PDB file of C-alpha atoms and ligand atoms in Angstrom:
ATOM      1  CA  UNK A 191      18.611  20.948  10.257  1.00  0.00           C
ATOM      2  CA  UNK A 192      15.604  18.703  10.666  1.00  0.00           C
ATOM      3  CA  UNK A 193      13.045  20.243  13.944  1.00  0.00           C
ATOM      4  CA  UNK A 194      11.434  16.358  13.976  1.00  0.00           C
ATOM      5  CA  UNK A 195      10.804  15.140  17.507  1.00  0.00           C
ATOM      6  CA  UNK A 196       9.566  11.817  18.004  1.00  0.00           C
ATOM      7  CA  UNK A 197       5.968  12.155  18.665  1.00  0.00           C
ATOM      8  CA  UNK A 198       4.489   8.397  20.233  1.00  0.00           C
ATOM      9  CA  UNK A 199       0.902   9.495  19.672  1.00  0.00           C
ATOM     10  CA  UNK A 200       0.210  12.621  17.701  1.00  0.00           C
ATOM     11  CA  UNK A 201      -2.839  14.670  19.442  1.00  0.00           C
ATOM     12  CA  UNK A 202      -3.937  18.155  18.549  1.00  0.00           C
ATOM     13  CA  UNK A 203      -1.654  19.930  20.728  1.00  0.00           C
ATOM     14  CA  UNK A 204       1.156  17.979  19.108  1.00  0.00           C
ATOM     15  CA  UNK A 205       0.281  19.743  15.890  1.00  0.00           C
ATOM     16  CA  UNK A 206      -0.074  22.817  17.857  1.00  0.00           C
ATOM     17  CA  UNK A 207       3.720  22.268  18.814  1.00  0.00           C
ATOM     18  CA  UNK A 208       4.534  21.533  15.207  1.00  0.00           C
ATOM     19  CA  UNK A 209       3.808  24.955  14.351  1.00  0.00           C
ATOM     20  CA  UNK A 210       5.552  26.666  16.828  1.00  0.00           C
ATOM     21  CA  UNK A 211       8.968  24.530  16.834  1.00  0.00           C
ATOM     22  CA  UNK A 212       8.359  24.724  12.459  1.00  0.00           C
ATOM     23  CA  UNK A 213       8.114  21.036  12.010  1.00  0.00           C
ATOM     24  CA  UNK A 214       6.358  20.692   8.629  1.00  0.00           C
ATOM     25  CA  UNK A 215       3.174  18.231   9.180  1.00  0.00           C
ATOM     26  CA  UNK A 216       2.251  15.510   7.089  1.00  0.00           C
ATOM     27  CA  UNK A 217      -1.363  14.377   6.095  1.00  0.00           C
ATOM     28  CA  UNK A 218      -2.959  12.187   3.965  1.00  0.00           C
ATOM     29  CA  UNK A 219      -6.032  10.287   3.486  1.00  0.00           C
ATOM     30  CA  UNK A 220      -6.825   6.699   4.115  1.00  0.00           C
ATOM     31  CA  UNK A 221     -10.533   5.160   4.210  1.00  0.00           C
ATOM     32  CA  UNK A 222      -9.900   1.091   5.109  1.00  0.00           C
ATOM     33  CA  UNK A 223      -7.782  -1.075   7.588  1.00  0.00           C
ATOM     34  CA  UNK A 224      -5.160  -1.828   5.503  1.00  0.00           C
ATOM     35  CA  UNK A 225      -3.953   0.806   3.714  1.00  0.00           C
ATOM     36  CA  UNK A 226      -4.381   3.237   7.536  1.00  0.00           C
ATOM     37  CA  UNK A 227      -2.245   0.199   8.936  1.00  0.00           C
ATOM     38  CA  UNK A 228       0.692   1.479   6.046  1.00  0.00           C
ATOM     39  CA  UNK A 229       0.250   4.880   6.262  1.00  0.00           C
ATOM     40  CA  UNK A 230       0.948   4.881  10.207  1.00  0.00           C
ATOM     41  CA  UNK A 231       3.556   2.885   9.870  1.00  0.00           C
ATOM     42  CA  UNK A 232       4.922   5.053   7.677  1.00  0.00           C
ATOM     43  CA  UNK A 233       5.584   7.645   9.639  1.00  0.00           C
ATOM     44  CA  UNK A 234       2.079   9.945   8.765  1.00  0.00           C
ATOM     45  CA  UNK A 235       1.555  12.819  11.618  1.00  0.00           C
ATOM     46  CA  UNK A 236      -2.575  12.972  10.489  1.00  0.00           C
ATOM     47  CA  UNK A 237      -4.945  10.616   8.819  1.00  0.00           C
ATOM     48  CA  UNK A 238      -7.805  12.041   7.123  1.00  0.00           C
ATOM     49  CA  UNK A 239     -10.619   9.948   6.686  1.00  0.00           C
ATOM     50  CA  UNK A 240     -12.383  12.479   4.058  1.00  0.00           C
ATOM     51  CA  UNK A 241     -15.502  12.230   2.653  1.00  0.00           C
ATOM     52  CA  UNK A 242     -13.199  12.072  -0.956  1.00  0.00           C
ATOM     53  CA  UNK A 243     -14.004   8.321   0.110  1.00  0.00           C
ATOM     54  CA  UNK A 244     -16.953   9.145  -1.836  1.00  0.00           C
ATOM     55  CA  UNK A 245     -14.792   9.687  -5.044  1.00  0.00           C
ATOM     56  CA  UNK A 246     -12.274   7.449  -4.840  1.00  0.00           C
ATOM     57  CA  UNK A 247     -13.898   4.070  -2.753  1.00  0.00           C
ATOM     58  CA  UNK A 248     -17.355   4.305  -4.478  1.00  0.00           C
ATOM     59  CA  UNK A 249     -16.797   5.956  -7.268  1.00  0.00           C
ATOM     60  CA  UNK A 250     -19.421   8.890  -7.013  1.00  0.00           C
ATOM     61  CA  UNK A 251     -18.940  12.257  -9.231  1.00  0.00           C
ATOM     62  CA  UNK A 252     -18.836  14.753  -6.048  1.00  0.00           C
ATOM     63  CA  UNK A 253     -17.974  14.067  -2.495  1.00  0.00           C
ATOM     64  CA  UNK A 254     -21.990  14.857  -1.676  1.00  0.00           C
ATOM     65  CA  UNK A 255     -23.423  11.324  -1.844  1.00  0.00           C
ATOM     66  CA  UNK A 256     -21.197   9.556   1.175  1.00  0.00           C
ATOM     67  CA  UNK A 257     -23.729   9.156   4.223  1.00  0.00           C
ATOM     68  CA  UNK A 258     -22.627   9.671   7.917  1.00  0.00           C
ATOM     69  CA  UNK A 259     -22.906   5.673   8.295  1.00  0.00           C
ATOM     70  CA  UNK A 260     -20.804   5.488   5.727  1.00  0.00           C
ATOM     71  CA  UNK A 261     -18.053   7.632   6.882  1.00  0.00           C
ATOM     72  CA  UNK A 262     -18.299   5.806  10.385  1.00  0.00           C
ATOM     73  CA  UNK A 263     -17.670   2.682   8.696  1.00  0.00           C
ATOM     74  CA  UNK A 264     -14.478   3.702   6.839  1.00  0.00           C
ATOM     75  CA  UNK A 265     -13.564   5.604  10.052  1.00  0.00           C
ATOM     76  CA  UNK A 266     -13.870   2.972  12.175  1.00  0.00           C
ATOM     77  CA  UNK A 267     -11.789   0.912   9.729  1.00  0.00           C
ATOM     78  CA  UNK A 268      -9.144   3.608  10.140  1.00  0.00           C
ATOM     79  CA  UNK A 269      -8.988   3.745  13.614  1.00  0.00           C
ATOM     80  CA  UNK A 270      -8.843  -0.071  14.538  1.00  0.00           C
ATOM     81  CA  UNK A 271      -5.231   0.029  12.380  1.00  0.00           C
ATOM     82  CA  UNK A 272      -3.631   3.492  13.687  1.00  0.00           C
ATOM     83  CA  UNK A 273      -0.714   3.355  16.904  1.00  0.00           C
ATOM     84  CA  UNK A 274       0.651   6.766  15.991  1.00  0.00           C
ATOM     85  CA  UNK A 275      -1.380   8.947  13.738  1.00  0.00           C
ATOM     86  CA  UNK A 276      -3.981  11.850  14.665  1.00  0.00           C
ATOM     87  CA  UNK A 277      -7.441  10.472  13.088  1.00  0.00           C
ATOM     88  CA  UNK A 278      -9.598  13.509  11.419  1.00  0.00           C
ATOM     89  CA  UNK A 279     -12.508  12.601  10.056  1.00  0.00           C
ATOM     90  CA  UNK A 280     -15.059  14.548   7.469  1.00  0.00           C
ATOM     91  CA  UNK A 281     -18.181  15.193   8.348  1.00  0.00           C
ATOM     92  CA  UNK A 282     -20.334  13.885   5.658  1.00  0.00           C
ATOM     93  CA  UNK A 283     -22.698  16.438   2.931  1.00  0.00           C
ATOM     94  CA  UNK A 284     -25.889  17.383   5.031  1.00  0.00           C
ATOM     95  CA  UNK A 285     -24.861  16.586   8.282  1.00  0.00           C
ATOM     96  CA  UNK A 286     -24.131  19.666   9.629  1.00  0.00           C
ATOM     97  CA  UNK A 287     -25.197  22.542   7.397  1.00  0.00           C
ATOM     98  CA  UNK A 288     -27.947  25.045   8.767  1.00  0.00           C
ATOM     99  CA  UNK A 289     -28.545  23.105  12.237  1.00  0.00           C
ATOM    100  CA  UNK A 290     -26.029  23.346  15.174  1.00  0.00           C
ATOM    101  CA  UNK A 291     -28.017  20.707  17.170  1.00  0.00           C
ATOM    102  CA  UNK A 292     -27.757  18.180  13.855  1.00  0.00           C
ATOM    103  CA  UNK A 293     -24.203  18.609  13.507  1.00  0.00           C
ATOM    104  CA  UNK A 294     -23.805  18.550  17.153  1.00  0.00           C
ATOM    105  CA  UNK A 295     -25.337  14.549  16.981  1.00  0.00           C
ATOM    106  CA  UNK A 296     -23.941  14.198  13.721  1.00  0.00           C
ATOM    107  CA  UNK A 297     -20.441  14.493  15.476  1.00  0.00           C
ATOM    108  CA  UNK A 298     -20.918  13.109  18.697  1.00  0.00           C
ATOM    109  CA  UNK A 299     -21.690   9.742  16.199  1.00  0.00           C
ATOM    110  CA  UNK A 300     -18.747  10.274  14.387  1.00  0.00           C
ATOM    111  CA  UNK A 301     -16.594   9.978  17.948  1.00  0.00           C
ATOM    112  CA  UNK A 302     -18.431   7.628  19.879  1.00  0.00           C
ATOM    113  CA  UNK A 303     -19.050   4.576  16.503  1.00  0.00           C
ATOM    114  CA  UNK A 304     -15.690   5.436  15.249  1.00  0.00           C
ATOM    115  CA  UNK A 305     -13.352   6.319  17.835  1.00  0.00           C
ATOM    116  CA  UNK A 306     -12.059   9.093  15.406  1.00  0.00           C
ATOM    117  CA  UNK A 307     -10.072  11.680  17.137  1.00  0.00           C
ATOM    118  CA  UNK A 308     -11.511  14.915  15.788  1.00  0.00           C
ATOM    119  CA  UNK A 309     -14.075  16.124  13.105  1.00  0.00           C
ATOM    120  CA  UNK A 310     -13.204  18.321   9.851  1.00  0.00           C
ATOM    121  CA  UNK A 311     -16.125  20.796   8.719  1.00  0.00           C
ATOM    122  CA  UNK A 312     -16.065  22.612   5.533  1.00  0.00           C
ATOM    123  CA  UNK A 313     -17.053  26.326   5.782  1.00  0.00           C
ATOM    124  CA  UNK A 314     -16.345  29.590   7.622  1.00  0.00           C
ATOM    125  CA  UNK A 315     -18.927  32.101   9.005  1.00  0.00           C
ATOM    126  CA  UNK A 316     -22.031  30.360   7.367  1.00  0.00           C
ATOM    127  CA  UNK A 317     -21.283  27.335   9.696  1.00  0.00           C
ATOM    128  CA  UNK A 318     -20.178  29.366  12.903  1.00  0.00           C
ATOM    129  CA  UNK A 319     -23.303  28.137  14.825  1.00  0.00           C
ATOM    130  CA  UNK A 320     -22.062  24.224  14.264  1.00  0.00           C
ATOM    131  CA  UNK A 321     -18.698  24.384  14.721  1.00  0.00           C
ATOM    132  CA  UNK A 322     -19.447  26.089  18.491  1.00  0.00           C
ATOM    133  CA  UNK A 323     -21.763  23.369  19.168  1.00  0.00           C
ATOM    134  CA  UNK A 324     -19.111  20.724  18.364  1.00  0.00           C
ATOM    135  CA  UNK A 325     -16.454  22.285  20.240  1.00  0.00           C
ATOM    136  CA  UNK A 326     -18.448  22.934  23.514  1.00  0.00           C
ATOM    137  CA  UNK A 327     -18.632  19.436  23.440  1.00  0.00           C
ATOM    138  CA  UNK A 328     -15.161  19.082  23.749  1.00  0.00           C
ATOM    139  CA  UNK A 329     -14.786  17.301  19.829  1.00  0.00           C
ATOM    140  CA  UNK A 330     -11.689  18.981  17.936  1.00  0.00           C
ATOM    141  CA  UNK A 331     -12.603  20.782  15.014  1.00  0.00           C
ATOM    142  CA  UNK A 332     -10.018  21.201  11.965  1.00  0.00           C
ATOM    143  CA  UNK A 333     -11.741  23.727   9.417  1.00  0.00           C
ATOM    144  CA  UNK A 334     -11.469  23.538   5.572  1.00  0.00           C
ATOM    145  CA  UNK A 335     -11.049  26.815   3.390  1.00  0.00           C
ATOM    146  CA  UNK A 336     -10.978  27.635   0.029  1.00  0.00           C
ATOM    147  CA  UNK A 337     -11.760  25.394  -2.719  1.00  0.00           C
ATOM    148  CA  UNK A 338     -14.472  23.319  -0.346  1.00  0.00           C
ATOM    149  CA  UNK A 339     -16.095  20.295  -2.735  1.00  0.00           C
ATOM    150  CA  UNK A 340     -19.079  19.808  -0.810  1.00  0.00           C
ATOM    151  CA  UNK A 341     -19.864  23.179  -2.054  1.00  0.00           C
ATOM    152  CA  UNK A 342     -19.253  22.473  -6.020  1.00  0.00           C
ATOM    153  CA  UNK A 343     -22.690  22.951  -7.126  1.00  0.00           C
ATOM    154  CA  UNK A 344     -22.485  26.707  -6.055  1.00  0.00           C
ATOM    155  CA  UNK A 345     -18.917  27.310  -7.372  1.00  0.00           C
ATOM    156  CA  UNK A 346     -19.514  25.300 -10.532  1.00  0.00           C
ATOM    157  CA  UNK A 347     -15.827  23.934 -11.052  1.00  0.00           C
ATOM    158  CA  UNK A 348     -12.758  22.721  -9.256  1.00  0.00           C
ATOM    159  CA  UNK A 349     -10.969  25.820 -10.436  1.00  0.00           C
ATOM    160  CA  UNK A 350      -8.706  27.722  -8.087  1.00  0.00           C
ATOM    161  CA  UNK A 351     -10.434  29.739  -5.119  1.00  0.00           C
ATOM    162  CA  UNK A 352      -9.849  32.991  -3.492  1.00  0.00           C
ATOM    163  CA  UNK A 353      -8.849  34.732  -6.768  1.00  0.00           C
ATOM    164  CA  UNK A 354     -10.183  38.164  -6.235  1.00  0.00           C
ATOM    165  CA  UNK A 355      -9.491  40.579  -3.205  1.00  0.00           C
ATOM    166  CA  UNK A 356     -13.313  40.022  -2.145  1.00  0.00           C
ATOM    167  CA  UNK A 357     -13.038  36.341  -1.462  1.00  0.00           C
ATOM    168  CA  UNK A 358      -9.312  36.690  -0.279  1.00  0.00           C
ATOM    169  CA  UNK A 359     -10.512  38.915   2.658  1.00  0.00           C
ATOM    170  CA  UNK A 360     -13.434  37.046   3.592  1.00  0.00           C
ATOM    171  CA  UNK A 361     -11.413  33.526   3.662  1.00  0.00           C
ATOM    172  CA  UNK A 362      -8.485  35.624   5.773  1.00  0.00           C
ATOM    173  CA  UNK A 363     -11.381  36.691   7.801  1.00  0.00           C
ATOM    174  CA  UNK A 364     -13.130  33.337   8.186  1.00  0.00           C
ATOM    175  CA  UNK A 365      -9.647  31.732   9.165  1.00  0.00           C
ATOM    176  CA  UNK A 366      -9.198  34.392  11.757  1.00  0.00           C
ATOM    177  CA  UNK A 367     -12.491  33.548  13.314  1.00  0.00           C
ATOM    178  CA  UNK A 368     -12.000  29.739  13.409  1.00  0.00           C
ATOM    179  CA  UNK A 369      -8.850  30.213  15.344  1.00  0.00           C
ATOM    180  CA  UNK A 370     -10.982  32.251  17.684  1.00  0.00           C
ATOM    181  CA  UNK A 371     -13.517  29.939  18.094  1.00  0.00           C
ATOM    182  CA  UNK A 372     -10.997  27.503  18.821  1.00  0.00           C
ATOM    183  CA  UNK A 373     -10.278  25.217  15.745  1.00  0.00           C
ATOM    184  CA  UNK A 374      -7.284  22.918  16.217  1.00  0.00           C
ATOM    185  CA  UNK A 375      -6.110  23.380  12.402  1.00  0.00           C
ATOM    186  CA  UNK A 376      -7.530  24.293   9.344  1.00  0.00           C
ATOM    187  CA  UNK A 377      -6.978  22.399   5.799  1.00  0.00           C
ATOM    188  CA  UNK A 378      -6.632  25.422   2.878  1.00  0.00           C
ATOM    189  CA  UNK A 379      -7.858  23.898  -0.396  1.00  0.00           C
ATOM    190  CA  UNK A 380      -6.351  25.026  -3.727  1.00  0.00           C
ATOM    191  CA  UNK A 381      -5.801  29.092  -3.232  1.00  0.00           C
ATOM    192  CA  UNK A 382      -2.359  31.259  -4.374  1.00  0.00           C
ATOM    193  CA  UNK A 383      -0.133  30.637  -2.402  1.00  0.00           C
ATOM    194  CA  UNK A 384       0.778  33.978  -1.460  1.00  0.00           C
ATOM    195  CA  UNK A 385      -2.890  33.963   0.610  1.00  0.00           C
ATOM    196  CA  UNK A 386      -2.078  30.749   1.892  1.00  0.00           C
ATOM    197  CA  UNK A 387       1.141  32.101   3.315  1.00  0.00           C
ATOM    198  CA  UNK A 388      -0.767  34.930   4.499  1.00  0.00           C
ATOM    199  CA  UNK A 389      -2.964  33.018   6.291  1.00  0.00           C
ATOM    200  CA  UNK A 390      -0.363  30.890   7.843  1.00  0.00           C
ATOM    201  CA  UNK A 391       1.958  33.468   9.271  1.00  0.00           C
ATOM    202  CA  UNK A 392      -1.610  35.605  10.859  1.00  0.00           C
ATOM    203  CA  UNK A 393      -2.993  32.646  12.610  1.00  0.00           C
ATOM    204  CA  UNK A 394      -1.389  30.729  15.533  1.00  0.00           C
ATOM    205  CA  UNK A 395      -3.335  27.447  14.465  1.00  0.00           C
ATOM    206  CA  UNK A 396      -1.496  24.927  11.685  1.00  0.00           C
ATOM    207  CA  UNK A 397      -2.406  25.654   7.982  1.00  0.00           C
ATOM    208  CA  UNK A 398      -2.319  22.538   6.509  1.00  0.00           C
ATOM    209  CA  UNK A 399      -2.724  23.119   2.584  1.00  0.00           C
ATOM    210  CA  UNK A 400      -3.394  21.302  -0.858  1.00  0.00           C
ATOM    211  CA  UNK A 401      -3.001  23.427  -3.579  1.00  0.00           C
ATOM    212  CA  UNK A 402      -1.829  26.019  -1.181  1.00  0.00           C
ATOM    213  CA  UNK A 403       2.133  26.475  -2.127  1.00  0.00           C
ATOM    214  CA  UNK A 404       4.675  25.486   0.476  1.00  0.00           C
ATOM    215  CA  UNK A 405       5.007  28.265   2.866  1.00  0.00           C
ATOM    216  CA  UNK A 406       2.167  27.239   5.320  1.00  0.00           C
ATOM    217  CA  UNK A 407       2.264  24.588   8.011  1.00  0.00           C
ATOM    218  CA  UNK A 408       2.047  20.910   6.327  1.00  0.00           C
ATOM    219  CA  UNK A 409       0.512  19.117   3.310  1.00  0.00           C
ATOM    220  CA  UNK A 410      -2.136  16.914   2.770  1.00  0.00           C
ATOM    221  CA  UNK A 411      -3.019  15.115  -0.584  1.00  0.00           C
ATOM    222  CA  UNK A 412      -5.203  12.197  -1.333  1.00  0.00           C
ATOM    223  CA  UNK A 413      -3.192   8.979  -1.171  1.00  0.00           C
ATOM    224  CA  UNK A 414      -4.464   7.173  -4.018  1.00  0.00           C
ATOM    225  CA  UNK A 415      -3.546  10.161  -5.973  1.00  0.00           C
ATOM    226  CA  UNK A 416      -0.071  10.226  -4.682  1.00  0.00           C
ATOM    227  CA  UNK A 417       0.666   6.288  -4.919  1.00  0.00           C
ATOM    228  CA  UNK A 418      -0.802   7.045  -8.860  1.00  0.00           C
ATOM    229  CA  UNK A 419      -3.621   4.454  -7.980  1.00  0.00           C
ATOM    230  CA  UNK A 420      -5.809   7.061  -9.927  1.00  0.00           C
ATOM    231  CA  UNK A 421      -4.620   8.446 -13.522  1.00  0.00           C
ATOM    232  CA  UNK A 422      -7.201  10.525 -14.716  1.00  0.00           C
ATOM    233  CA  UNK A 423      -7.388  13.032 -11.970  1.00  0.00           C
ATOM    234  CA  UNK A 424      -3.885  15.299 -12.687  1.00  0.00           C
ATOM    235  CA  UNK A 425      -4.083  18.667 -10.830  1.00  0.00           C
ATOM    236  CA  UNK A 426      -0.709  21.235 -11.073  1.00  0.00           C
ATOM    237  CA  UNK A 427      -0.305  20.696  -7.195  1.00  0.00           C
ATOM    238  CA  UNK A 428      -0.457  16.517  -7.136  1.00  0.00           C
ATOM    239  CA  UNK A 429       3.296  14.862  -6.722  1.00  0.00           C
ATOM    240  CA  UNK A 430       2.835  11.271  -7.773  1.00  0.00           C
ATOM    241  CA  UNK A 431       5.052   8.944  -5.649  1.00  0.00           C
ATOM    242  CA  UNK A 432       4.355   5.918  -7.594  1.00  0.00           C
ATOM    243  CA  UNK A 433       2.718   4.271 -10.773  1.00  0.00           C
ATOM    244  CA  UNK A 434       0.316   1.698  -9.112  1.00  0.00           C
ATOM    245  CA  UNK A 435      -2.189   1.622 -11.301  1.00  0.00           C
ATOM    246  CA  UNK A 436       0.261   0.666 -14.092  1.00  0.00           C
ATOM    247  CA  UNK A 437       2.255  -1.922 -11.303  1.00  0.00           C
ATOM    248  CA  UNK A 438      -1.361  -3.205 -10.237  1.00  0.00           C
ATOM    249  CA  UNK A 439      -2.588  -3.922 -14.106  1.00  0.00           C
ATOM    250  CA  UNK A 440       0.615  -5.538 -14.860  1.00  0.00           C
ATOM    251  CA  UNK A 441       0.572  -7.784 -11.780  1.00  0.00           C
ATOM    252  CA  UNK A 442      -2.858  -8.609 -12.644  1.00  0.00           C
ATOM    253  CA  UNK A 443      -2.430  -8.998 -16.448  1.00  0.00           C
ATOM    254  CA  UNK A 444       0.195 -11.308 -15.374  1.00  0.00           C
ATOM    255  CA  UNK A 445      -2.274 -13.215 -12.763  1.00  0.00           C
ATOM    256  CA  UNK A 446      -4.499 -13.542 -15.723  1.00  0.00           C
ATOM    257  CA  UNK A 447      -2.025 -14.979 -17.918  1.00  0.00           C
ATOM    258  CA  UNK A 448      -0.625 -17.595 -14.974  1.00  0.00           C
ATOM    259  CA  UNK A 449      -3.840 -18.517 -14.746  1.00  0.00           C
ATOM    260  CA  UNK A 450      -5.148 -19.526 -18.344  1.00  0.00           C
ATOM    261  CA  UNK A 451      -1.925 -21.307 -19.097  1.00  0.00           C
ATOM    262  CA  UNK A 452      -2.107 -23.201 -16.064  1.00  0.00           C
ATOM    263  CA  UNK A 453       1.416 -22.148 -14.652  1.00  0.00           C
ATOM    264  CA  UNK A 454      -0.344 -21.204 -11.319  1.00  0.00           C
ATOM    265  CA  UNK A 455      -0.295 -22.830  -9.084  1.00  0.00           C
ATOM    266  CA  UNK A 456       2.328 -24.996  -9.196  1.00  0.00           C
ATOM    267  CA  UNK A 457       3.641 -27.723  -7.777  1.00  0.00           C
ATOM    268  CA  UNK A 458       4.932 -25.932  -4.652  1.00  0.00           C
ATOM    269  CA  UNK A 459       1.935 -23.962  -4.252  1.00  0.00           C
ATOM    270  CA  UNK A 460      -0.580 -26.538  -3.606  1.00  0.00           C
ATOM    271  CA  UNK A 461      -1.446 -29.089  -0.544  1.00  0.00           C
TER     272      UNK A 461
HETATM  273  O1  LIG B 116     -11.907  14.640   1.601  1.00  0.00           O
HETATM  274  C1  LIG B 116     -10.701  14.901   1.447  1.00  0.00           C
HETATM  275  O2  LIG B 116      -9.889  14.067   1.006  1.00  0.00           O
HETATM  276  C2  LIG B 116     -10.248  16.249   1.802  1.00  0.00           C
HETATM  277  C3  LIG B 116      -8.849  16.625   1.436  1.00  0.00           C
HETATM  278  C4  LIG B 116      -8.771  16.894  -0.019  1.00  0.00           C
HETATM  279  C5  LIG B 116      -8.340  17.755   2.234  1.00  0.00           C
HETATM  280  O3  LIG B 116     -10.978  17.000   2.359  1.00  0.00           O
END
């Protein structure tokens, strides 16, 4: 039996609810006006406009180069296209790290040139300091656990986090402590998925995983990964929904072909 009630605007207390009543939530990214326009639509509880933008729109190595202007920009794309959806957005590499006061401004630009509904911050206790700041302003916070990419440079790969009982305890820990700070939901990044579901079931806050196995609150995955936009990235936990990189290249090989041989346009599609 389905626990799905009709939510006309999803907020953070909606999510909240979600967890309690065990309605799975659904996430994904989207970074432009059109593609946030489907995505609502179709029925998404949260859009995440993540700073993966700087993978996947500009075609950077890491997710470190994307600027805050940036990130309003896409943001602000998102938000002019959204009726339904909750609107997260990333705060950007270097925006928020080390200075409360920075991150404070760096989120207050985030909700005022954006209209984003809430801010996501990578990090647990090293970040503490920030994530107050933000909050006392009254801007939701989601946290992000785990496998964190702005962080790659000290982890050195992409590989599974959390491992070892050392790191286990310390993210457990760290999750405990952004529920008490007050964190609307926190996004668990490729751990087992026995810690995930550890996590989930100790905190009263959604868990909201990738990577993270399917006992914990709702899933979020990068949409031009699932829509197969993007073929060379193929982690164990990515469901393709579609091929359309290999619909797109045919359409356009096609295009191409109309084209040269002068069969488009045609007699109908010209003035
Ligand atoms: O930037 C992003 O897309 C993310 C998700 C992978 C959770 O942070």
């Amino acid at each position: 039996m389905s626990n799905k009630k009709e939510y006309k605007r999803v907020t953070v207390k909606s999510l909240v609810e979600m967890k309690a009543t065990r309605e799975k939530i659904s996430m994904l990214t989207a970074y432009d006006y059109t593609t946030a326009k489907i995505v609502d639509g179709a029925g998404v509880d949260v859009i995440l406009v993540g700073d993966s933008a700087s993978n996947v729109m500009a075609g950077h190595e890491t997710t470190l180069p994307i600027t805050l202007d940036q990130m309003i920009y896409h943001a602000s794309s998102v938000v002019r296209a959204i009726e339904r959806a909750l609107v997260v957005v990333d705060l950007p590499f270097g925006t928020y790290q080390s200075d409360s006061k920075k991150a404070l401004r760096s989120a207050i630009r985030i909700m005022k040139e954006s209209g984003g509904h809430a801010v996501k911050l990578e990090g647990g206790k090293e970040i503490k300091d920030s994530i107050n700041k933000i909050l006392n302003a009254g801007i939701p916070v989601m946290g992000h656990l785990g496998l964190t990419p702005q962080s790659i440079y000290k982890f050195g790969t992409y590989s599974v986090r959390a491992k070892e009982q050392q790191e286990a305890m310390q993210l457990i820990e760290d999750a405990k402590m952004l529920e008490r700070l007050g964190c609307f939901a926190l996004v668990l990044e490729k751990i087992p998925a026995k810690l995930a579901k550890k996590v989930a079931d100790s905190i009263s806050i959604p868990v909201i995983g990738i990577g993270a196995g399917g006992d914990v609150d709702g899933q979020v995955l990068v949409l031009h990964d699932m829509i197969g936009m993007t073929h060379e990235f193929n982690p164990r936990f990515l469901r393709r929904y579609m091929n359309l990189f290999e619909s797109m290249t045919n359409a356009i090989n096609q295009y191409v072909n109309d084209v040269k041989s002068s069969d488009f346009p045609n007699a109908e599609e010209q003035y």
